Short mmCIF file of C-alpha atoms in Angstrom, two decimals:
data_model
loop_
_atom_site.label_atom_id
_atom_site.label_comp_id
_atom_site.label_asym_id
_atom_site.label_seq_id
_atom_site.Cartn_x
_atom_site.Cartn_y
_atom_site.Cartn_z
CA UNK A 29 298.33 -28.95 13.33
CA UNK A 30 294.66 -29.40 12.66
CA UNK A 31 293.02 -28.50 9.36
CA UNK A 32 289.71 -30.29 9.65
CA UNK A 33 286.53 -29.81 11.67
CA UNK A 34 286.91 -33.36 12.96
CA UNK A 35 290.37 -32.82 14.42
CA UNK A 36 289.35 -29.35 15.65
CA UNK A 37 286.76 -31.01 17.85
CA UNK A 38 289.52 -33.02 19.55
CA UNK A 39 291.43 -29.98 20.78
CA UNK A 40 290.48 -26.79 22.65
CA UNK A 41 288.44 -24.32 20.60
CA UNK A 42 290.75 -21.40 19.85
CA UNK A 43 289.03 -18.00 20.29
CA UNK A 44 290.55 -14.53 19.83
CA UNK A 45 288.86 -11.49 21.38
CA UNK A 46 289.98 -8.13 20.01
CA UNK A 47 289.55 -5.46 22.69
CA UNK A 48 290.23 -5.94 26.41
CA UNK A 49 287.70 -3.52 27.85
CA UNK A 50 284.65 -4.68 29.84
CA UNK A 51 282.95 -6.03 26.69
CA UNK A 52 285.88 -8.26 25.78
CA UNK A 53 286.55 -9.44 29.33
CA UNK A 54 282.86 -10.22 29.93
CA UNK A 55 282.71 -12.21 26.68
CA UNK A 56 285.77 -14.24 27.69
CA UNK A 57 284.41 -14.85 31.18
CA UNK A 58 280.96 -15.90 29.93
CA UNK A 59 282.48 -18.32 27.42
CA UNK A 60 284.73 -19.98 30.01
CA UNK A 61 281.79 -20.32 32.42
CA UNK A 62 279.29 -21.57 29.85
CA UNK A 63 277.47 -24.83 30.60
CA UNK A 64 279.05 -26.42 27.56
CA UNK A 65 282.60 -25.70 28.76
CA UNK A 66 281.93 -26.41 32.45
CA UNK A 67 280.05 -29.59 31.52
CA UNK A 68 283.02 -30.90 29.55
CA UNK A 69 281.39 -30.78 26.07
CA UNK A 70 284.54 -29.06 24.82
CA UNK A 71 287.53 -27.07 26.00
CA UNK A 72 288.24 -23.47 25.09
CA UNK A 73 291.50 -21.53 24.74
CA UNK A 74 291.08 -17.72 24.68
CA UNK A 75 293.52 -14.96 23.76
CA UNK A 76 292.43 -11.42 24.63
CA UNK A 77 294.11 -8.78 22.43
CA UNK A 78 294.39 -5.09 23.26
CA UNK A 79 295.79 -2.16 21.27
CA UNK A 80 297.12 -0.50 24.44
CA UNK A 81 299.82 -2.01 26.65
CA UNK A 82 297.35 -2.13 29.58
CA UNK A 83 293.93 -3.81 29.84
CA UNK A 84 290.46 -2.47 30.76
CA UNK A 85 289.79 -0.24 27.72
CA UNK A 86 287.15 2.40 28.47
CA UNK A 87 287.47 1.84 32.22
CA UNK A 88 291.09 3.01 32.07
CA UNK A 89 290.80 5.53 29.24
CA UNK A 90 287.18 6.67 29.04
CA UNK A 91 285.74 7.25 32.52
CA UNK A 92 286.47 10.24 34.77
CA UNK A 93 289.08 9.25 37.37
CA UNK A 94 287.01 10.49 40.32
CA UNK A 95 284.18 7.99 39.79
CA UNK A 96 283.81 5.97 43.00
CA UNK A 97 282.53 2.88 41.21
CA UNK A 98 285.50 2.50 38.85
CA UNK A 99 287.55 0.65 41.44
CA UNK A 100 284.86 -2.01 41.86
CA UNK A 101 284.64 -2.63 38.11
CA UNK A 102 288.43 -2.80 37.76
CA UNK A 103 288.60 -5.28 40.65
CA UNK A 104 285.97 -7.49 38.98
CA UNK A 105 287.79 -7.44 35.62
CA UNK A 106 291.11 -8.09 37.37
CA UNK A 107 289.72 -11.20 39.06
CA UNK A 108 288.64 -12.62 35.70
CA UNK A 109 292.02 -12.08 34.05
CA UNK A 110 294.00 -13.10 37.12
CA UNK A 111 292.54 -16.63 37.08
CA UNK A 112 295.03 -17.59 34.40
CA UNK A 113 292.65 -19.27 31.95
CA UNK A 114 292.46 -16.23 29.61
CA UNK A 115 295.69 -15.01 28.01
CA UNK A 116 296.14 -11.23 27.70
CA UNK A 117 298.23 -9.88 24.80
CA UNK A 118 298.54 -6.08 24.91
CA UNK A 119 300.10 -3.49 22.59
CA UNK A 120 298.83 -5.41 19.55
CA UNK A 121 296.81 -3.38 17.05
CA UNK A 122 294.31 -5.07 14.75
CA UNK A 123 294.78 -4.11 11.11
CA UNK A 124 298.39 -3.05 11.64
CA UNK A 125 300.15 -5.75 13.66
CA UNK A 126 297.73 -8.56 12.86
CA UNK A 127 295.27 -8.87 9.98
CA UNK A 128 291.98 -10.74 9.76
CA UNK A 129 293.83 -13.39 7.72
CA UNK A 130 296.27 -13.83 10.63
CA UNK A 131 293.45 -14.28 13.13
CA UNK A 132 291.68 -16.78 10.88
CA UNK A 133 294.90 -18.79 10.61
CA UNK A 134 295.38 -19.14 14.36
CA UNK A 135 291.80 -19.11 15.71
CA UNK A 136 288.51 -20.87 15.06
CA UNK A 137 286.50 -17.79 16.06
CA UNK A 138 287.22 -14.07 16.46
CA UNK A 139 285.11 -11.71 18.59
CA UNK A 140 285.53 -7.96 18.04
CA UNK A 141 284.91 -5.80 21.11
CA UNK A 142 286.74 -2.65 20.04
CA UNK A 143 284.23 -0.18 21.49
CA UNK A 144 283.74 3.40 20.30
CA UNK A 145 286.30 6.11 21.04
CA UNK A 146 285.53 8.93 18.57
CA UNK A 147 283.10 11.81 19.06
CA UNK A 148 279.81 11.89 17.20
CA UNK A 149 279.69 14.83 14.78
CA UNK A 150 277.80 18.07 15.49
CA UNK A 151 277.09 19.82 12.19
CA UNK A 152 276.75 23.50 13.07
CA UNK A 153 278.69 26.56 11.83
CA UNK A 154 281.88 27.24 13.77
CA UNK A 155 282.33 23.70 15.04
CA UNK A 156 285.91 23.73 13.68
CA UNK A 157 286.98 26.99 15.35
CA UNK A 158 290.00 26.97 17.64
CA UNK A 159 288.69 26.20 21.12
CA UNK A 160 285.98 23.80 19.90
CA UNK A 161 286.66 20.26 21.11
CA UNK A 162 285.22 16.78 21.10
CA UNK A 163 284.61 15.45 24.59
CA UNK A 164 286.16 12.06 23.73
CA UNK A 165 289.51 13.73 22.98
CA UNK A 166 289.41 15.60 26.28
CA UNK A 167 288.49 12.45 28.17
CA UNK A 168 291.43 10.65 26.55
CA UNK A 169 293.71 13.47 27.66
CA UNK A 170 292.63 13.59 31.29
CA UNK A 171 292.67 9.78 31.47
CA UNK A 172 296.29 9.66 30.32
CA UNK A 173 295.71 7.95 26.97
CA UNK A 174 299.15 7.07 25.57
CA UNK A 175 298.37 8.21 22.01
CA UNK A 176 297.13 11.77 22.60
CA UNK A 177 299.24 14.92 23.21
CA UNK A 178 300.39 15.50 26.80
CA UNK A 179 299.15 19.10 26.83
CA UNK A 180 295.62 20.46 26.55
CA UNK A 181 294.66 24.12 25.93
CA UNK A 182 292.99 25.16 29.20
CA UNK A 183 292.93 28.94 28.82
CA UNK A 184 289.17 29.63 28.79
CA UNK A 185 287.38 31.31 31.71
CA UNK A 186 283.90 30.50 30.38
CA UNK A 187 283.18 27.11 28.79
CA UNK A 188 280.16 25.49 27.14
CA UNK A 189 279.57 21.73 27.27
CA UNK A 190 276.91 20.51 24.83
CA UNK A 191 275.11 17.34 25.89
CA UNK A 192 273.00 15.94 28.70
CA UNK A 193 274.54 12.50 29.18
CA UNK A 194 277.03 11.10 31.68
CA UNK A 195 280.03 12.08 29.54
CA UNK A 196 278.87 15.71 29.44
CA UNK A 197 278.67 15.78 33.24
CA UNK A 198 282.07 14.06 33.55
CA UNK A 199 283.67 16.66 31.27
CA UNK A 200 281.97 19.57 33.04
CA UNK A 201 282.97 18.25 36.47
CA UNK A 202 286.60 17.74 35.43
CA UNK A 203 286.74 21.26 33.97
CA UNK A 204 285.20 23.01 36.97
CA UNK A 205 286.61 20.95 39.85
CA UNK A 206 289.71 22.23 41.65
CA UNK A 207 292.66 20.08 40.60
CA UNK A 208 293.81 19.40 44.16
CA UNK A 209 290.60 17.44 44.75
CA UNK A 210 291.70 15.01 42.03
CA UNK A 211 295.00 14.11 43.69
CA UNK A 212 293.36 11.18 45.47
CA UNK A 213 292.65 9.62 42.04
CA UNK A 214 295.13 8.07 39.58
CA UNK A 215 295.26 11.32 37.55
CA UNK A 216 298.58 11.67 35.66
CA UNK A 217 300.89 14.49 36.74
CA UNK A 218 300.67 16.38 33.43
CA UNK A 219 296.87 16.42 33.72
CA UNK A 220 297.02 17.66 37.30
CA UNK A 221 299.34 20.50 36.30
CA UNK A 222 297.14 21.50 33.36
CA UNK A 223 293.94 21.58 35.41
CA UNK A 224 295.71 23.29 38.33
CA UNK A 225 296.61 26.26 36.08
CA UNK A 226 293.19 26.56 34.44
CA UNK A 227 291.63 30.05 34.81
CA UNK A 228 288.07 28.68 34.49
CA UNK A 229 285.30 30.41 36.45
CA UNK A 230 282.11 29.21 34.72
CA UNK A 231 281.16 25.97 32.97
CA UNK A 232 277.76 25.82 31.25
CA UNK A 233 276.14 22.46 30.42
CA UNK A 234 273.41 22.64 27.76
CA UNK A 235 270.74 20.06 26.92
CA UNK A 236 268.13 20.19 24.13
CA UNK A 237 265.27 18.80 26.19
CA UNK A 238 263.89 19.36 29.67
CA UNK A 239 264.99 18.18 33.14
CA UNK A 240 262.78 15.07 32.87
CA UNK A 241 264.50 13.95 29.63
CA UNK A 242 268.15 14.08 30.68
CA UNK A 243 270.32 11.05 29.89
CA UNK A 244 272.61 11.11 32.88
CA UNK A 245 272.08 9.05 36.03
CA UNK A 246 271.39 10.06 39.64
CA UNK A 247 274.92 9.07 40.68
CA UNK A 248 276.42 11.39 38.05
CA UNK A 249 274.17 14.20 39.17
CA UNK A 250 274.99 13.77 42.85
CA UNK A 251 278.72 13.81 42.10
CA UNK A 252 278.36 17.37 40.83
CA UNK A 253 277.41 18.59 44.28
CA UNK A 254 280.51 17.06 45.88
CA UNK A 255 282.93 19.50 44.23
CA UNK A 256 284.39 21.96 46.74
CA UNK A 257 284.13 25.72 46.09
CA UNK A 258 281.79 25.20 43.10
CA UNK A 259 278.25 26.62 43.03
CA UNK A 260 275.61 24.84 40.94
CA UNK A 261 273.44 27.37 39.10
CA UNK A 262 270.02 26.54 37.62
CA UNK A 263 267.42 28.67 35.84
CA UNK A 264 263.67 28.65 36.68
CA UNK A 265 262.67 29.20 33.03
CA UNK A 266 264.30 25.87 32.11
CA UNK A 267 262.04 23.88 34.42
CA UNK A 268 259.24 23.17 31.98
CA UNK A 269 257.28 19.91 32.18
CA UNK A 270 254.75 18.59 29.67
CA UNK A 271 252.33 15.65 29.94
CA UNK A 272 255.03 13.15 28.95
CA UNK A 273 257.40 14.61 31.55
CA UNK A 274 254.80 14.34 34.30
CA UNK A 275 254.09 10.74 33.31
CA UNK A 276 257.82 9.90 33.32
CA UNK A 277 258.25 11.44 36.78
CA UNK A 278 255.29 9.44 38.10
CA UNK A 279 256.32 6.10 36.61
CA UNK A 280 260.15 6.12 36.61
CA UNK A 281 261.94 6.31 39.96
CA UNK A 282 265.25 7.31 38.40
CA UNK A 283 263.69 10.26 36.56
CA UNK A 284 261.74 11.22 39.69
CA UNK A 285 264.96 11.19 41.74
CA UNK A 286 266.83 13.36 39.24
CA UNK A 287 264.03 15.90 38.81
CA UNK A 288 263.61 16.12 42.59
CA UNK A 289 267.35 16.67 43.02
CA UNK A 290 267.39 19.41 40.39
CA UNK A 291 264.31 21.20 41.69
CA UNK A 292 265.64 21.04 45.25
CA UNK A 293 268.88 22.63 44.07
CA UNK A 294 266.87 25.31 42.30
CA UNK A 295 264.97 26.12 45.49
CA UNK A 296 268.06 25.98 47.70
CA UNK A 297 270.24 28.02 45.38
CA UNK A 298 269.46 31.37 46.98
CA UNK A 299 269.83 30.01 50.49
CA UNK A 300 273.52 29.24 50.04
CA UNK A 301 276.23 30.73 52.23
CA UNK A 302 276.84 34.43 51.74
CA UNK A 303 280.36 33.76 50.50
CA UNK A 304 280.04 32.81 46.80
CA UNK A 305 282.26 30.08 45.38
CA UNK A 306 285.11 30.90 43.01
CA UNK A 307 283.65 28.65 40.28
CA UNK A 308 280.16 27.98 38.98
CA UNK A 309 278.60 25.06 37.14
CA UNK A 310 275.49 26.15 35.21
CA UNK A 311 272.91 23.57 34.11
CA UNK A 312 270.74 24.72 31.20
CA UNK A 313 267.83 22.85 29.62
CA UNK A 314 265.76 23.43 26.47
CA UNK A 315 268.72 24.84 24.52
CA UNK A 316 269.56 23.68 20.98
CA UNK A 317 272.97 24.77 19.58
CA UNK A 318 272.80 26.85 16.43
CA UNK A 319 276.25 28.34 15.89
CA UNK A 320 279.66 28.75 17.46
CA UNK A 321 281.14 32.12 16.56
CA UNK A 322 284.47 33.92 16.80
CA UNK A 323 285.31 37.53 17.48
CA UNK A 324 285.92 39.52 14.33
CA UNK A 325 287.45 36.72 12.28
CA UNK A 326 289.98 35.69 14.93
CA UNK A 327 289.29 32.00 14.27
CA UNK A 328 288.93 31.42 18.02
CA UNK A 329 285.73 30.60 19.89
CA UNK A 330 284.17 33.75 21.37
CA UNK A 331 280.62 32.56 22.00
CA UNK A 332 277.82 30.16 21.19
CA UNK A 333 274.26 30.77 20.03
CA UNK A 334 271.29 28.59 21.06
CA UNK A 335 267.64 28.47 20.13
CA UNK A 336 265.26 28.19 23.07
CA UNK A 337 263.18 25.04 22.81
CA UNK A 338 259.84 24.04 24.30
CA UNK A 339 258.36 20.65 25.07
CA UNK A 340 255.64 19.49 22.67
CA UNK A 341 253.60 17.29 25.02
CA UNK A 342 255.34 14.04 24.06
CA UNK A 343 258.66 14.74 25.78
CA UNK A 344 260.19 15.95 22.51
CA UNK A 345 260.94 19.59 21.73
CA UNK A 346 260.29 22.20 19.09
CA UNK A 347 261.95 25.55 18.44
CA UNK A 348 260.51 28.81 19.78
CA UNK A 349 262.32 31.17 17.41
CA UNK A 350 264.02 32.82 20.38
CA UNK A 351 267.81 32.89 20.30
CA UNK A 352 270.31 33.41 23.12
CA UNK A 353 274.05 34.10 22.96
CA UNK A 354 276.53 33.03 25.63
CA UNK A 355 280.07 34.42 25.68
CA UNK A 356 282.44 31.46 26.03
CA UNK A 357 286.03 30.84 24.94
CA UNK A 358 285.76 27.05 24.58
CA UNK A 359 283.08 24.57 23.53
CA UNK A 360 283.06 20.82 24.23
CA UNK A 361 280.58 18.64 22.36
CA UNK A 362 279.54 15.58 24.37
CA UNK A 363 276.68 14.29 22.24
CA UNK A 364 277.84 10.70 22.03
CA UNK A 365 280.59 8.40 20.83
CA UNK A 366 280.95 6.80 17.40
CA UNK A 367 282.56 3.49 16.49
CA UNK A 368 285.40 3.27 13.96
CA UNK A 369 285.66 0.97 10.92
CA UNK A 370 287.77 -2.17 11.14
CA UNK A 371 289.89 -3.50 8.28
CA UNK A 372 288.28 -6.21 6.13
CA UNK A 373 284.90 -5.97 7.87
CA UNK A 374 281.72 -4.24 6.73
CA UNK A 375 280.92 -0.97 8.50
CA UNK A 376 277.72 0.95 9.11
CA UNK A 377 279.03 4.54 9.03
CA UNK A 378 275.72 6.04 10.15
CA UNK A 379 275.52 4.00 13.36
CA UNK A 380 279.26 3.46 13.82
CA UNK A 381 278.94 -0.32 14.19
CA UNK A 382 279.93 -3.55 12.47
CA UNK A 383 276.74 -4.88 10.82
CA UNK A 384 275.64 -7.95 12.75
CA UNK A 385 272.70 -10.07 13.83
CA UNK A 386 272.82 -10.66 17.56
CA UNK A 387 276.61 -10.57 17.41
CA UNK A 388 277.12 -12.64 14.25
CA UNK A 389 279.03 -10.31 11.91
CA UNK A 390 277.46 -9.87 8.46
CA UNK A 391 279.09 -9.50 5.04
CA UNK A 392 278.14 -7.03 2.29
CA UNK A 393 275.20 -9.26 1.28
CA UNK A 394 273.90 -9.40 4.83
CA UNK A 395 275.01 -13.00 5.37
CA UNK A 396 276.82 -14.12 8.55
CA UNK A 397 280.59 -14.37 8.18
CA UNK A 398 281.55 -17.79 9.62
CA UNK A 399 283.59 -17.53 12.81
CA UNK A 400 283.44 -13.72 13.15
CA UNK A 401 281.47 -12.06 15.98
CA UNK A 402 281.05 -8.70 17.71
CA UNK A 403 280.07 -7.54 21.17
CA UNK A 404 279.86 -4.26 23.09
CA UNK A 405 279.56 -0.82 21.53
CA UNK A 406 281.01 -1.88 18.15
CA UNK A 407 278.09 -4.32 18.01
CA UNK A 408 275.16 -2.21 19.22
CA UNK A 409 276.41 1.38 19.26
CA UNK A 410 277.55 3.53 22.20
CA UNK A 411 274.42 3.30 24.33
CA UNK A 412 273.75 1.93 27.79
CA UNK A 413 275.86 1.56 30.88
CA UNK A 414 278.72 -0.89 31.50
CA UNK A 415 276.31 -3.37 33.07
CA UNK A 416 274.40 -3.69 29.79
CA UNK A 417 277.57 -5.08 28.23
CA UNK A 418 277.17 -8.37 30.11
CA UNK A 419 273.79 -9.16 28.55
CA UNK A 420 275.19 -8.16 25.20
CA UNK A 421 278.14 -10.55 25.56
CA UNK A 422 275.80 -13.32 26.70
CA UNK A 423 273.88 -13.05 23.41
CA UNK A 424 277.02 -13.09 21.26
CA UNK A 425 278.56 -16.04 23.14
CA UNK A 426 275.24 -17.89 22.82
CA UNK A 427 275.50 -17.72 19.04
CA UNK A 428 279.17 -18.70 19.05
CA UNK A 429 278.31 -21.79 21.11
CA UNK A 430 275.50 -22.60 18.71
CA UNK A 431 277.93 -22.35 15.77
CA UNK A 432 280.90 -24.11 17.34
CA UNK A 433 280.65 -27.37 15.39
CA UNK A 434 280.58 -25.57 12.03
CA UNK A 435 283.29 -22.95 12.62
CA UNK A 436 286.07 -22.77 10.01
CA UNK A 437 288.96 -24.50 11.82
CA UNK A 438 292.23 -22.70 12.46
CA UNK A 439 295.13 -23.85 10.28
CA UNK A 440 297.58 -23.46 13.15
CA UNK A 441 295.81 -23.67 16.54
CA UNK A 442 298.94 -24.16 18.65
CA UNK A 443 298.81 -21.33 21.28
CA UNK A 444 302.55 -20.79 20.86
CA UNK A 445 302.17 -20.10 17.11
CA UNK A 446 300.67 -16.61 17.56
CA UNK A 447 303.44 -15.73 20.02
CA UNK A 448 306.04 -16.84 17.49
CA UNK A 449 304.41 -14.64 14.82
CA UNK A 450 304.33 -11.57 17.08
CA UNK A 451 307.99 -12.05 17.94
CA UNK A 452 308.90 -12.68 14.31
CA UNK A 453 307.26 -9.34 13.39
CA UNK A 454 309.03 -7.50 16.21
CA UNK A 455 305.80 -6.57 17.99
CA UNK A 456 306.47 -5.62 21.61
CA UNK A 457 303.42 -7.34 23.02
CA UNK A 458 302.65 -7.12 26.73
CA UNK A 459 301.23 -9.81 29.00
CA UNK A 460 299.15 -10.14 32.16
CA UNK A 461 302.33 -10.55 34.18
CA UNK A 462 303.53 -7.32 32.57
CA UNK A 463 300.33 -5.53 33.56
CA UNK A 464 300.81 -6.67 37.17
CA UNK A 465 304.28 -5.10 37.07
CA UNK A 466 302.90 -1.85 35.63
CA UNK A 467 300.07 -1.91 38.14
CA UNK A 468 302.55 -2.23 40.99
CA UNK A 469 304.75 0.51 39.50
CA UNK A 470 301.82 2.96 39.34
CA UNK A 471 300.92 2.14 42.95
CA UNK A 472 304.55 2.74 43.96
CA UNK A 473 304.54 6.14 42.26
CA UNK A 474 301.47 7.07 44.32
CA UNK A 475 303.07 5.84 47.53
CA UNK A 476 306.28 7.78 46.85
CA UNK A 477 304.31 10.97 46.16
CA UNK A 478 302.28 10.54 49.35
CA UNK A 479 305.44 9.98 51.39
CA UNK A 480 307.18 13.04 49.96
CA UNK A 481 304.20 15.30 50.72
CA UNK A 482 303.05 13.66 53.96
CA UNK A 483 302.45 17.06 55.56
CA UNK A 484 299.61 17.72 53.10
CA UNK A 485 297.70 14.68 54.31
CA UNK A 486 296.83 13.63 50.75
CA UNK A 487 297.23 9.93 49.98
CA UNK A 488 297.57 8.93 46.35
CA UNK A 489 296.87 5.25 45.70
CA UNK A 490 298.53 5.36 42.30
CA UNK A 491 299.71 7.69 39.52
CA UNK A 492 298.97 6.60 35.99
CA UNK A 493 301.91 6.17 33.60
CA UNK A 494 301.16 7.93 30.31
CA UNK A 495 303.93 7.40 27.68
CA UNK A 496 303.37 4.20 25.71
CA UNK A 497 307.08 3.47 25.50
CA UNK A 498 307.41 3.72 29.29
CA UNK A 499 304.41 1.44 29.81
CA UNK A 500 305.95 -1.13 27.45
CA UNK A 501 309.40 -0.90 29.07
CA UNK A 502 307.91 -1.56 32.52
CA UNK A 503 305.61 -4.34 31.26
CA UNK A 504 308.04 -6.30 29.12
CA UNK A 505 310.23 -9.06 30.62
#
């Protein structure tokens, strides 16, 4: 058992990564493929820890199940972990099952890639009324997160979604889409039943700025139009463009594509078939939320008040003093995610990140903590798409490689030692082999469902298992 930097250099560098979403998997992959490792400068031994029994993090528990590109990302992550040179250890929670002291004892370096799973706060009156929800909680529910309740209150006919990013559109689409359309996804049965019985007729999506300032992507926008029996409703008064908007449309192809799509929908709206759809998705711009209110002290959401905004020439907005009320029975805030603090590490509560410089984690004095790193949303905040996570991991791994000769060596670097500790503490950890068993089980559930309802012509590739205890039972040897 090595205790010195000299002997540490004669064995594989032991690295723990906490969080097995895209950020953690990319970091592991980049480290194993680095020139230093491939060139034989040193060997590396990586353990990838995950709080859930299954891998993939936000891809499994934070993205709408009907996204066509999810499968490609999952396949890419699967290929990395299936190579066998990165060990997956699931159902292990940092701060509860293992402490920072534990990690320091068994690893030379620790990379935190725990992401951001909580909703950013919206400080307006009525935000705590019954029927007011954070989008992140709803996303966790419809994605079958093992640690959230199985039921969700879906009793509203009219719903407001606050936000103009991809999550807001995901939430709106899941609320307004007919549940039968989701059967081709891995949607859990309890989620299907809940959405199937929803009485919703109208979902309103509100953004503070104009159509040229939205934060969602063209793909997200196009997916809205694919929902069957759902009309998209837009409002001419919301289509205001200032000098900055015009410049953005001229110089940014993505913005140009989205504005063109929206304006085309606006023009085509009245040329739709005579038979109106049973559900409507309303897209509103230049609306700033002011208050959520109840009905005579009932404590339940009855409506939401907005101030009309106008563009100020720079692409930003200012209030007009005009207020509009919308009767709704539920409000979902989708204004961003926020990272959570981690035991024994500094935390920037305002930004929801671990303080760091390029991925080197900092202490209370702003000095790098030897051997401790961060990547992904817990490093830079919940901004950017999944693809941005690769560049982020590249930076963090670059600094780890730079530091590798001065890392504080693990007291007990034997790969079996951490397994012995988990077993000694009675932690029911899961493995990559266990995930392959769970993966096959979920696919079998889908196949059985498809066979039993063959007359419907719906093929389900898989059905997600929700209860944590069931996931563990299937995954464990």
